[in-house]
Short mmCIF file of C-alpha atoms in Angstrom, two decimals:
data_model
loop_
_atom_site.label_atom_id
_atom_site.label_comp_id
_atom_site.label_asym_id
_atom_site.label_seq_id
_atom_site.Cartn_x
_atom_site.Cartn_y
_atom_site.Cartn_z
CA UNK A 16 -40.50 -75.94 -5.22
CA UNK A 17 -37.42 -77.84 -6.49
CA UNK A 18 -36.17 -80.68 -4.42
CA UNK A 19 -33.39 -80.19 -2.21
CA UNK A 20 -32.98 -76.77 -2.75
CA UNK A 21 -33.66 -73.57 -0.25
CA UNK A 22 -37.44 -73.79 -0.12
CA UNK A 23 -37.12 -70.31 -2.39
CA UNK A 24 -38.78 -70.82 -5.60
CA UNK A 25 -37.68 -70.13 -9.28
CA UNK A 26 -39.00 -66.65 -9.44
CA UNK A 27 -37.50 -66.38 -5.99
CA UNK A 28 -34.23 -67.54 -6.85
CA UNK A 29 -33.88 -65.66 -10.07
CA UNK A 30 -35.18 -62.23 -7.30
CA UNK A 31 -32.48 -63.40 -5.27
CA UNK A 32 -29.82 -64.07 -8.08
CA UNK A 33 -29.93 -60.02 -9.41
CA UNK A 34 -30.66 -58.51 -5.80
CA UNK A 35 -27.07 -60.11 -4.47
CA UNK A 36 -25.92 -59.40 -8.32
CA UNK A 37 -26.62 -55.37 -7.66
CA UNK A 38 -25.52 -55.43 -3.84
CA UNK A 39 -21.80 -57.28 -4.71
CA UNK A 40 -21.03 -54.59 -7.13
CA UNK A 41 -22.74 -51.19 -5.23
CA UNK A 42 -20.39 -52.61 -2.02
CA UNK A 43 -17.67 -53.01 -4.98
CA UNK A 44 -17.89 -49.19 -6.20
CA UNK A 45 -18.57 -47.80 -2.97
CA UNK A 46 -15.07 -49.58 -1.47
CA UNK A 47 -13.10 -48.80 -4.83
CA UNK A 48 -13.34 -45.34 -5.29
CA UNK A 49 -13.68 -44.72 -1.08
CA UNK A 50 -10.05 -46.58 -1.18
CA UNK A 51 -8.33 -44.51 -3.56
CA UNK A 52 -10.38 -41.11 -1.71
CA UNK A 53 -8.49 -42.20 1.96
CA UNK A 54 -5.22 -42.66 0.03
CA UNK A 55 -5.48 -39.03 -0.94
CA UNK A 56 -6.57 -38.05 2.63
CA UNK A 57 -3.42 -39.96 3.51
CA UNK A 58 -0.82 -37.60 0.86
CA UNK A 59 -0.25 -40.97 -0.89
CA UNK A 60 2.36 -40.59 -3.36
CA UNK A 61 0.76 -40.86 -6.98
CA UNK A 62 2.89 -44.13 -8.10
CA UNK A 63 1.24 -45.73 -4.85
CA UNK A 64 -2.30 -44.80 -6.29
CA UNK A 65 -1.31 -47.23 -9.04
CA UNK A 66 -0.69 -50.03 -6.69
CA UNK A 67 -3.71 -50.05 -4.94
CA UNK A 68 -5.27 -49.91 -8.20
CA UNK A 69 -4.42 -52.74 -9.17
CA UNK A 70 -3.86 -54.98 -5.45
CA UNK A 71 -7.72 -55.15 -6.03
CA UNK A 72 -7.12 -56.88 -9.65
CA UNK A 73 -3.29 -58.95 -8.84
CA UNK A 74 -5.07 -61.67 -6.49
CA UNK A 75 -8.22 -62.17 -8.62
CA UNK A 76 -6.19 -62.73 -11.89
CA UNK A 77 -4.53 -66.06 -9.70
CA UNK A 78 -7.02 -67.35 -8.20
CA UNK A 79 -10.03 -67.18 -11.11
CA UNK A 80 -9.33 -70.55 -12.93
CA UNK A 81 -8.89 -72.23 -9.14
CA UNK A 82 -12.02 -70.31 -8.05
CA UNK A 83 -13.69 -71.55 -11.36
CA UNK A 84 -12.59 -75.14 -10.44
CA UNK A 85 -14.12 -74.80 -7.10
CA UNK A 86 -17.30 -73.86 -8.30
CA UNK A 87 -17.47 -77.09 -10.40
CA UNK A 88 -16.49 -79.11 -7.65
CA UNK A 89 -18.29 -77.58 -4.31
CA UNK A 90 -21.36 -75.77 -6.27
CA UNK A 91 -21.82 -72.11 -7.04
CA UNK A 92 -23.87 -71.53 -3.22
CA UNK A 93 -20.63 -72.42 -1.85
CA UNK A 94 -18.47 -69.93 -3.89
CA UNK A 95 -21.04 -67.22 -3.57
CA UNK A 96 -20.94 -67.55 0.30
CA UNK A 97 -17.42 -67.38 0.14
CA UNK A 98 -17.42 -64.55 -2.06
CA UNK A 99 -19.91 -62.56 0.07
CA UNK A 100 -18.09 -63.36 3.27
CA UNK A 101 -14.71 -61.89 2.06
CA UNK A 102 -16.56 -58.50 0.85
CA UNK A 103 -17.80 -58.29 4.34
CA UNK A 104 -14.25 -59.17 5.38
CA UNK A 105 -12.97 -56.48 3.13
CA UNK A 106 -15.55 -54.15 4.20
CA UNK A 107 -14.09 -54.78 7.66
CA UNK A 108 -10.70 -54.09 7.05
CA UNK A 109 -10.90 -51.06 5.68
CA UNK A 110 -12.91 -49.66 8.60
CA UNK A 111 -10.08 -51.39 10.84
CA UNK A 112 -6.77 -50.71 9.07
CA UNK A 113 -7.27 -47.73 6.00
CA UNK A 114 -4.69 -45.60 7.93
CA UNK A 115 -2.17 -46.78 6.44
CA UNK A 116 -1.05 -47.82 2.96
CA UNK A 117 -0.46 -51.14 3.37
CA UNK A 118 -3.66 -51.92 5.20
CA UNK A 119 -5.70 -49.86 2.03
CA UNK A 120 -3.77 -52.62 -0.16
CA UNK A 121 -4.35 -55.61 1.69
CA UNK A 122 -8.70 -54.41 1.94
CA UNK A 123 -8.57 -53.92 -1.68
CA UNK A 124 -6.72 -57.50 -2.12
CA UNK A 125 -9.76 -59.14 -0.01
CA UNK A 126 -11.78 -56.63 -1.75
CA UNK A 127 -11.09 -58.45 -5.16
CA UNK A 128 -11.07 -61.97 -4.13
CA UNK A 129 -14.09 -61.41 -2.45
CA UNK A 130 -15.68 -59.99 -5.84
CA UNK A 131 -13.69 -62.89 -7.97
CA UNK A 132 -16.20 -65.62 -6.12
CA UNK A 133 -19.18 -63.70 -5.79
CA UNK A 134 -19.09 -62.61 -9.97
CA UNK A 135 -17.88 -66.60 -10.69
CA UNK A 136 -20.05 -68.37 -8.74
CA UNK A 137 -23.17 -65.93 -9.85
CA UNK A 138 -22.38 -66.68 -13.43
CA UNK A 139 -21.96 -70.25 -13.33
CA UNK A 140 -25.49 -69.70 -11.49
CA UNK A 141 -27.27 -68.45 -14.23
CA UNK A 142 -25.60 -70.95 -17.02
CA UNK A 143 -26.48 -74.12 -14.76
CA UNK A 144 -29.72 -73.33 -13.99
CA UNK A 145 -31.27 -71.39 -17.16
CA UNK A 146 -32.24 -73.56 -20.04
CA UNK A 147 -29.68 -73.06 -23.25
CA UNK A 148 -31.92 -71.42 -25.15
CA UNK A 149 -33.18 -68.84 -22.82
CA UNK A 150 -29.48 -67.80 -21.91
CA UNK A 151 -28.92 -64.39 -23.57
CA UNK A 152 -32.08 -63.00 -21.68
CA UNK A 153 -30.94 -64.74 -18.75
CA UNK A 154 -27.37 -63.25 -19.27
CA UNK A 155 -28.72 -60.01 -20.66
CA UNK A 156 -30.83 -59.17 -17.20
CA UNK A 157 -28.06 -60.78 -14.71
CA UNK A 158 -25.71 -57.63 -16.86
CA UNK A 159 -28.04 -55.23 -16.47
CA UNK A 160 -28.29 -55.90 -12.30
CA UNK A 161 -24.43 -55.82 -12.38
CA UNK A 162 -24.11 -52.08 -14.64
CA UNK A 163 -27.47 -51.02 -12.37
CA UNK A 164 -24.87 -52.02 -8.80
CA UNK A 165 -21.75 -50.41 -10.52
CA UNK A 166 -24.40 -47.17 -11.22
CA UNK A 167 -25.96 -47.15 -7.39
CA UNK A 168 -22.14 -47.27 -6.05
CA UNK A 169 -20.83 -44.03 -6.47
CA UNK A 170 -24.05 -42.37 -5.77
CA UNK A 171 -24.18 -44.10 -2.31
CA UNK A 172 -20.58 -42.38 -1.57
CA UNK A 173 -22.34 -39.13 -1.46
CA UNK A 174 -25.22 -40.72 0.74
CA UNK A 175 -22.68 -41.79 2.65
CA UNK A 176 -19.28 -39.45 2.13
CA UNK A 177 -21.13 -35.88 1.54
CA UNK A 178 -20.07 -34.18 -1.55
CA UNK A 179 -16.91 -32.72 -0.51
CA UNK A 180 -14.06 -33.15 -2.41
CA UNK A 181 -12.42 -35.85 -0.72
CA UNK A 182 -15.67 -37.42 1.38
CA UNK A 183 -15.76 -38.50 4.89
CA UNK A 184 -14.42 -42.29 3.61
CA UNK A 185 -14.59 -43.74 7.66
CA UNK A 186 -19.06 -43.16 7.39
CA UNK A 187 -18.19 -45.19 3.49
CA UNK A 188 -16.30 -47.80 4.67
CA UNK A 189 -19.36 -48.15 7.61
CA UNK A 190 -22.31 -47.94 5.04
CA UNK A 191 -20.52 -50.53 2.53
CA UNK A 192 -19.69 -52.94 5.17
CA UNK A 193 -23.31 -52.81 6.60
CA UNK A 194 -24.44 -53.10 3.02
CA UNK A 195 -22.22 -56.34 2.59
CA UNK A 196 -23.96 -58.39 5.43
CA UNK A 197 -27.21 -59.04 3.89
CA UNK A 198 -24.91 -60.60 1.55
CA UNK A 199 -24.74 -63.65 3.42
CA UNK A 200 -28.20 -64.76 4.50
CA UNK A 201 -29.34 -64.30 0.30
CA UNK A 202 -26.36 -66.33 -0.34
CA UNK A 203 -27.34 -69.09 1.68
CA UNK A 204 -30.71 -68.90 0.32
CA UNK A 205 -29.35 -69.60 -3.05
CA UNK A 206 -29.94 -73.09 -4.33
CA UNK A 207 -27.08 -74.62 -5.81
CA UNK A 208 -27.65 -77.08 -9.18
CA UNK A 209 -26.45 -80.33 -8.97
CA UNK A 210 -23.91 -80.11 -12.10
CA UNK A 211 -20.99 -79.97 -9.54
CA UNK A 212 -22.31 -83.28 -7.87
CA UNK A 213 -21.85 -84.71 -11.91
CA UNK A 214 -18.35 -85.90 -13.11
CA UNK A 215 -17.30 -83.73 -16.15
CA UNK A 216 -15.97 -87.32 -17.57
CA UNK A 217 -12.41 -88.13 -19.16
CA UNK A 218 -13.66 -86.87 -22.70
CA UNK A 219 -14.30 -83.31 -21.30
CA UNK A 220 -10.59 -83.13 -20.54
CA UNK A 221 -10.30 -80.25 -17.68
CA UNK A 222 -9.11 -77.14 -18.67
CA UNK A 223 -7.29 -78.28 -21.69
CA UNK A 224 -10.49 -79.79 -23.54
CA UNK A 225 -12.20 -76.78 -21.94
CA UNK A 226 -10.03 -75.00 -24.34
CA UNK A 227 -10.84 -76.91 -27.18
CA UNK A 228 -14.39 -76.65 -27.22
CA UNK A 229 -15.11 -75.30 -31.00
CA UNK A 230 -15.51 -71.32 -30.24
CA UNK A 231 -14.67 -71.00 -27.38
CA UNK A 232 -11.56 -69.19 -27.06
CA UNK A 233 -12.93 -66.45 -30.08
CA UNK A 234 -15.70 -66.03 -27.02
CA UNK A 235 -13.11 -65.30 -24.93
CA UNK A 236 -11.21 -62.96 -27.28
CA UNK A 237 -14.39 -61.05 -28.61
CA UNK A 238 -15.33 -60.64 -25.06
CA UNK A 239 -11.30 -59.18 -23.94
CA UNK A 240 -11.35 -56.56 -26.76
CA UNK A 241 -14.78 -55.13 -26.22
CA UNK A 242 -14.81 -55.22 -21.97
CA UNK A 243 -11.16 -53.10 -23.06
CA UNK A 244 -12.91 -50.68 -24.93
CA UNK A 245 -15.44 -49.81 -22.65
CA UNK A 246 -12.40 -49.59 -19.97
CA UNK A 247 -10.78 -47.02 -22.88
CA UNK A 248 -13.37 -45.07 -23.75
CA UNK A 249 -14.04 -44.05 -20.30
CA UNK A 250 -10.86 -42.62 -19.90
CA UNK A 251 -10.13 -41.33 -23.20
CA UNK A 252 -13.31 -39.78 -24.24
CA UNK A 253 -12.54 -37.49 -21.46
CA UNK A 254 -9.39 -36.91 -22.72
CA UNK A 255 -10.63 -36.50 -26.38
CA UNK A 256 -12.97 -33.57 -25.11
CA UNK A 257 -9.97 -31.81 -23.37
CA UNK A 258 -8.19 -31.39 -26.31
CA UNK A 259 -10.92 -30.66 -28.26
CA UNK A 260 -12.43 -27.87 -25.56
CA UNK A 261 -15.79 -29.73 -24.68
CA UNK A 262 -16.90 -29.00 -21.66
CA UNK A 263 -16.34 -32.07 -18.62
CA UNK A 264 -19.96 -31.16 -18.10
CA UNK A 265 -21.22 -32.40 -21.64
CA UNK A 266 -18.87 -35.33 -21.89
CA UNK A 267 -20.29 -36.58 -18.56
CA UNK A 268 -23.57 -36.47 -19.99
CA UNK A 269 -21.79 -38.61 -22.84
CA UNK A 270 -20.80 -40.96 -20.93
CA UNK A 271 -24.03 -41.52 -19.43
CA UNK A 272 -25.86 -41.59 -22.21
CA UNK A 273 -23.67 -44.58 -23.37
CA UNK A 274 -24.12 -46.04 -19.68
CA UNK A 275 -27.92 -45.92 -20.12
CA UNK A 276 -27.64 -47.45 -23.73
CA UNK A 277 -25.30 -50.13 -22.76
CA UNK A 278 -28.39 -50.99 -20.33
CA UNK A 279 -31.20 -50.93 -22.08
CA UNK A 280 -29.19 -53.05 -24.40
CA UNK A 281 -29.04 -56.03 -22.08
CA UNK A 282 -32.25 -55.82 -21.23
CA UNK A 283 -33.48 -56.43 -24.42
CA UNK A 284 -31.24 -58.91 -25.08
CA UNK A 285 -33.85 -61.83 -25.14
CA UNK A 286 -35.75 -60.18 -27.70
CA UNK A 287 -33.29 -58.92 -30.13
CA UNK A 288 -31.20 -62.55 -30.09
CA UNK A 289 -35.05 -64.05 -30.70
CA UNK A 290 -35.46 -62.00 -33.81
CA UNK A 291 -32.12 -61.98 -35.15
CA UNK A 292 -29.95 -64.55 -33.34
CA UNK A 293 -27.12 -64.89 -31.26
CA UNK A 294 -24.16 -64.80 -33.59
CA UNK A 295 -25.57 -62.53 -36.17
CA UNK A 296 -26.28 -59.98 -32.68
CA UNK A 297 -22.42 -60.30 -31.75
CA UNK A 298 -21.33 -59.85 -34.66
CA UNK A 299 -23.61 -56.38 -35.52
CA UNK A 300 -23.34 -55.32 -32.12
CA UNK A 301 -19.56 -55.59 -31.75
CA UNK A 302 -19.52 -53.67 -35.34
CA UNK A 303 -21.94 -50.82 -34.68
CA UNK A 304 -19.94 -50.28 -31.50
CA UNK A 305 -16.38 -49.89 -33.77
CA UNK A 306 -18.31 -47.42 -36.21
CA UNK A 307 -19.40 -45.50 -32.95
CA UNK A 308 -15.71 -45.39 -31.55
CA UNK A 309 -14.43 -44.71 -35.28
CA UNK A 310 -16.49 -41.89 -35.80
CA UNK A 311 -15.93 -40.06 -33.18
CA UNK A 312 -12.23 -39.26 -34.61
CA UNK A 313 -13.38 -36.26 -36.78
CA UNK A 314 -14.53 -33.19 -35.13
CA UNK A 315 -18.01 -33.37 -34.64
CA UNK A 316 -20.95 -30.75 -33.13
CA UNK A 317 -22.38 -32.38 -29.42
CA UNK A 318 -25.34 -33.35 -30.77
CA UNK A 319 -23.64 -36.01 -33.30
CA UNK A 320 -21.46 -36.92 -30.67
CA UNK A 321 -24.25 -37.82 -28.09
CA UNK A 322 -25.74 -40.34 -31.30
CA UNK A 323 -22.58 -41.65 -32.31
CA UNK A 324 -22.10 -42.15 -28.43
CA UNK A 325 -25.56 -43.99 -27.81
CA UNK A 326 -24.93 -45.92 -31.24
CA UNK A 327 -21.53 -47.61 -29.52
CA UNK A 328 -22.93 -48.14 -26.22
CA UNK A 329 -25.65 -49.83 -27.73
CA UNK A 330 -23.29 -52.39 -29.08
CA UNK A 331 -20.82 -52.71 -26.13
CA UNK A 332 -23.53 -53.31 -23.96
CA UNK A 333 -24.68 -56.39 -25.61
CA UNK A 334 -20.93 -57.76 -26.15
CA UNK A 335 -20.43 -59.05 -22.77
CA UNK A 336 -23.93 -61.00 -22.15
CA UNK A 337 -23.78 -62.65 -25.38
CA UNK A 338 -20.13 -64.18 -25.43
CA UNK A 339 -21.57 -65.50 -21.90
CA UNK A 340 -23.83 -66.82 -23.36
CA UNK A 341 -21.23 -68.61 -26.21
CA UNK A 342 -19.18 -69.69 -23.14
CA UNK A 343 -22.16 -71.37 -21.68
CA UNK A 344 -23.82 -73.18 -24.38
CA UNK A 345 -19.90 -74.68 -25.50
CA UNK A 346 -18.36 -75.79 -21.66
CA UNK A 347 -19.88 -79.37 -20.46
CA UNK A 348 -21.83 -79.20 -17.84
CA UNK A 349 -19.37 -79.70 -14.43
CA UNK A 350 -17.15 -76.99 -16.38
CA UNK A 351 -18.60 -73.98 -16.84
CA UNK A 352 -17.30 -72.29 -13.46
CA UNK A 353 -14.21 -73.16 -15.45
CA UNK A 354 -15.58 -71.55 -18.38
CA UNK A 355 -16.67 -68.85 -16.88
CA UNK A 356 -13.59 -67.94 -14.76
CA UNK A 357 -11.22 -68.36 -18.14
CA UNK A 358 -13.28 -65.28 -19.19
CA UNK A 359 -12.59 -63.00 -16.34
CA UNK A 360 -8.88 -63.75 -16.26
CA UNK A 361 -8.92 -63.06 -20.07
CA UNK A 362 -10.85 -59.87 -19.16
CA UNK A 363 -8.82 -59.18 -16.26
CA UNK A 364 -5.40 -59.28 -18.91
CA UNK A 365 -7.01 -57.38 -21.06
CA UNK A 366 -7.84 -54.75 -19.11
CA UNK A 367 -4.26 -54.63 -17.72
CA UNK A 368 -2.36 -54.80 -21.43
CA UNK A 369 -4.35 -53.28 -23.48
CA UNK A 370 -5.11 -50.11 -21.56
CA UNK A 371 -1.54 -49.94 -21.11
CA UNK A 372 -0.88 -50.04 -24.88
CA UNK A 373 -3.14 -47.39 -25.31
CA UNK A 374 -1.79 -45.13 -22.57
CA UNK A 375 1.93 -45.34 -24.48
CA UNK A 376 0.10 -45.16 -28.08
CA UNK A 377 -1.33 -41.63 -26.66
CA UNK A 378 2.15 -40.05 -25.72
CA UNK A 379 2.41 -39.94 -29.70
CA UNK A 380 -1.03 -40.26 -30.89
CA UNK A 381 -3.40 -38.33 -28.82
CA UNK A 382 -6.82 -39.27 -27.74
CA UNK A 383 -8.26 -39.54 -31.34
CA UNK A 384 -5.53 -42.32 -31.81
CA UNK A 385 -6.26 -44.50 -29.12
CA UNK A 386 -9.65 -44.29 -30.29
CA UNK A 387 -8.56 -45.07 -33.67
CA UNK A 388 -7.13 -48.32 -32.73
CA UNK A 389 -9.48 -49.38 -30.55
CA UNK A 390 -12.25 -49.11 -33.65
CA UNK A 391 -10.09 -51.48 -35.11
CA UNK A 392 -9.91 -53.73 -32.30
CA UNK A 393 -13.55 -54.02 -32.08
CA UNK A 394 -13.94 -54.57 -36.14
CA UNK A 395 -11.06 -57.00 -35.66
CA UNK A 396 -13.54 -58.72 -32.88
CA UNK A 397 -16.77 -58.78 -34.87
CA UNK A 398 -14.66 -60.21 -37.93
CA UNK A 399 -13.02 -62.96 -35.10
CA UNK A 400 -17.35 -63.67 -33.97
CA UNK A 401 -17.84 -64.63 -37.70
CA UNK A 402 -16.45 -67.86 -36.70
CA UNK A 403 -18.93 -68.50 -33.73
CA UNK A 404 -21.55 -70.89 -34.08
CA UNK A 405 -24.60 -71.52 -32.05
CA UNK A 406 -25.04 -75.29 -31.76
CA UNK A 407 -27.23 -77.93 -29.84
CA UNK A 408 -27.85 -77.70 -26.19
CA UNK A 409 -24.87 -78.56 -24.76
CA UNK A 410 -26.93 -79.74 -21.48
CA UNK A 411 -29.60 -82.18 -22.04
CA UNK A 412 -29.80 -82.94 -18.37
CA UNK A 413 -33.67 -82.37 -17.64
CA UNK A 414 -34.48 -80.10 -14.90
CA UNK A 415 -36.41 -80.56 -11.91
CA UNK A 416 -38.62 -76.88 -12.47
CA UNK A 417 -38.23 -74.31 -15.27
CA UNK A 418 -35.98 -71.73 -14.39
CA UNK A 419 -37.29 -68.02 -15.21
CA UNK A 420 -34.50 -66.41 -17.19
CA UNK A 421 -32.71 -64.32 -14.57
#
């Protein structure tokens, strides 16, 4: 049992870490989707759909580098309780005020702040208190709990809603909120590391020498394009099999298949970066998943599809645990909140810009041509991971009891 902690031990802790991990994003999915459900209810105009969309997003892309800050300053704990308070907040506020469409956007705003602190203060988590060269398992399992919450989300809207069309959203917004509260007593039982109690010192430089770290802003780039992709090619894989005839059946069984990939992926993470290593993974990962998105341009039989499908979610799956893992190893320790919040505002942009590229590219291009250039995107970001290097610990502060990798 560590000193000064929660009285929870390592296994505990790491238990603890994935269980809140899978919670904060089921609430997440629940409330999302439930929101946009009640707007319908309410005849919301279609342009308004689009700003609830993205009130849950506006907020978060603000406050991440402050929230990032905070967690190098207060502790993660702190952040985390914060962060699970305001999802129980937002849970509230729907129940209270989702009859009408300003009280939908103003949930959704908490909503999003409330996932902001949670998601930054449970990845600084995991790169303060796992040993450098354990993090890609330890960032490859923490992934997994997060795709396994977004998975259990929707499903718990028909536990919840019923399967009609447009579910009973009031019994939602009452199962997600109750789900939230637990929330708070495993946050507390979190136990903080003591890097935010440590002065980054002058040489680290804030932000701007955050920046400068060698490799760290092609981590942040490799990990925009391919968090984009998966954004694109769940919307336009739909749209490729509409034009193509294939039933919405069979391309949701596409789409899972590259779920369950993306998956099993992370949670062999450990392994395959043991045999291979880190940068040669990123950079064959992040390439097998642009030769899955290229070939599904020609016309091919389901069968091929459902491989070439599997092949790419294979390698998007991995692309966001191991340019964690980059970000980790190169911020100081006292910055990697900072670190780690950079990444979700670059995500955040890139999910914003270059979705929105794509969406005027397919006016002229169609489906297969957002595809197209989103292949290239992803070969443009395994060429970019060339130039990451895995280096020395960058945290040789001993600690008090070995962390299982979470």
């Amino acid at each position: 049992m560590a000193p000064g902690g929660s009285g929870v031990p390592g296994r505990g802790q790491t238990g603890l870490l994935l269980t809140h991990t899978v919670v904060v994003q089921a609430a997440t999915f629940m409330l999302r989707p439930a929101s946009a459900y009640r707007a319908l209810d309410l005849d919301v105009p279609a342009a308004w759909l689009g700003v609830l969309g993205a009130s849950f997003a506006v907020v978060p892309l603000v406050l991440a580098v402050p929230s990032g800050h905070a967690v190098d300053r207060f502790g993660e704990r702190r952040i985390v309780l914060a962060g699970s308070g305001l999802l129980a907040a937002a849970g509230a506020c729907f129940v209270l005020f989702a009859d009408s469409v300003a009280g939908l956007v103003v949930a959704s705003m908490v909503l999003g702040t409330g996932h902001l602190c949670a998601v930054v203060g449970q990845q600084a988590l995991v790169a303060n208190r796992t040993a450098a060269d354990r993090y890609d398992a330890a960032f490859g399992y923490y992934t997994f709990a997060a795709s396994l919450g977004q998975a259990l989300g929707p499903g718990l809207i028909v536990v919840f809603g019923g399967d009609r069309p447009i579910p009973d959203t009031g019994a939602i917004f009452l199962g997600a909120t109750a789900l939230t509260l637990p929330l708070l007593v495993a946050a507390a039982s979190l136990r903080p590391s003591a890097h935010h109690r440590q002065a980054a010192g002058p040489a680290a430089g804030g932000l701007a020498g955050l920046l400068r770290q060698p490799g760290l802003v092609r981590a942040l780039a490799v990990s925009c394009v391919v968090l984009a992709a998966v954004d694109i090619t769940l919307v336009y894989l739909p749209a490729l099999g509409a034009e193509r005839g294939i039933a919405a059946g069979s391309i949701g069984v596409l789409l899972g298949l590259r779920a369950v990939a993306s998956m099993a992926s992370r949670l062999l993470l450990g392994r395959l970066v043991a045999a291979v290593g880190r940068r040669r993974l990123l950079i064959g990962t992040v390439a097998l998943s642009a030769a899955g998105v290229g070939l599904l341009l020609p016309p091919l039989p389901l069968g091929a599809m459902a491989v070439v499908v599997t092949v790419s979610g294979l390698g998007l799956g991995a692309g966001q645990p191991l340019t964690m893992s980059f970000l980790a190893e190169s911020a100081p320790p006292g910055l990697r909140g900072r670190a780690m919040s950079l990444r979700l505002t670059g995500n955040r942009l890139g999910q914003v810009v270059i979705p929105s590229a794509a969406g005027a590219l397919a006016a002229g291009a169609g489906a297969a041509g957002v595809l197209a250039c989103t292949a290239a995107g992803l070969a443009g970001a395994a060429v970019a991971a060339t130039g990451l290097h895995q280096g020395p610990p960058s945290d040789p502060t001993p600690r008090p009891e070995r962390e299982e990798p979470c």
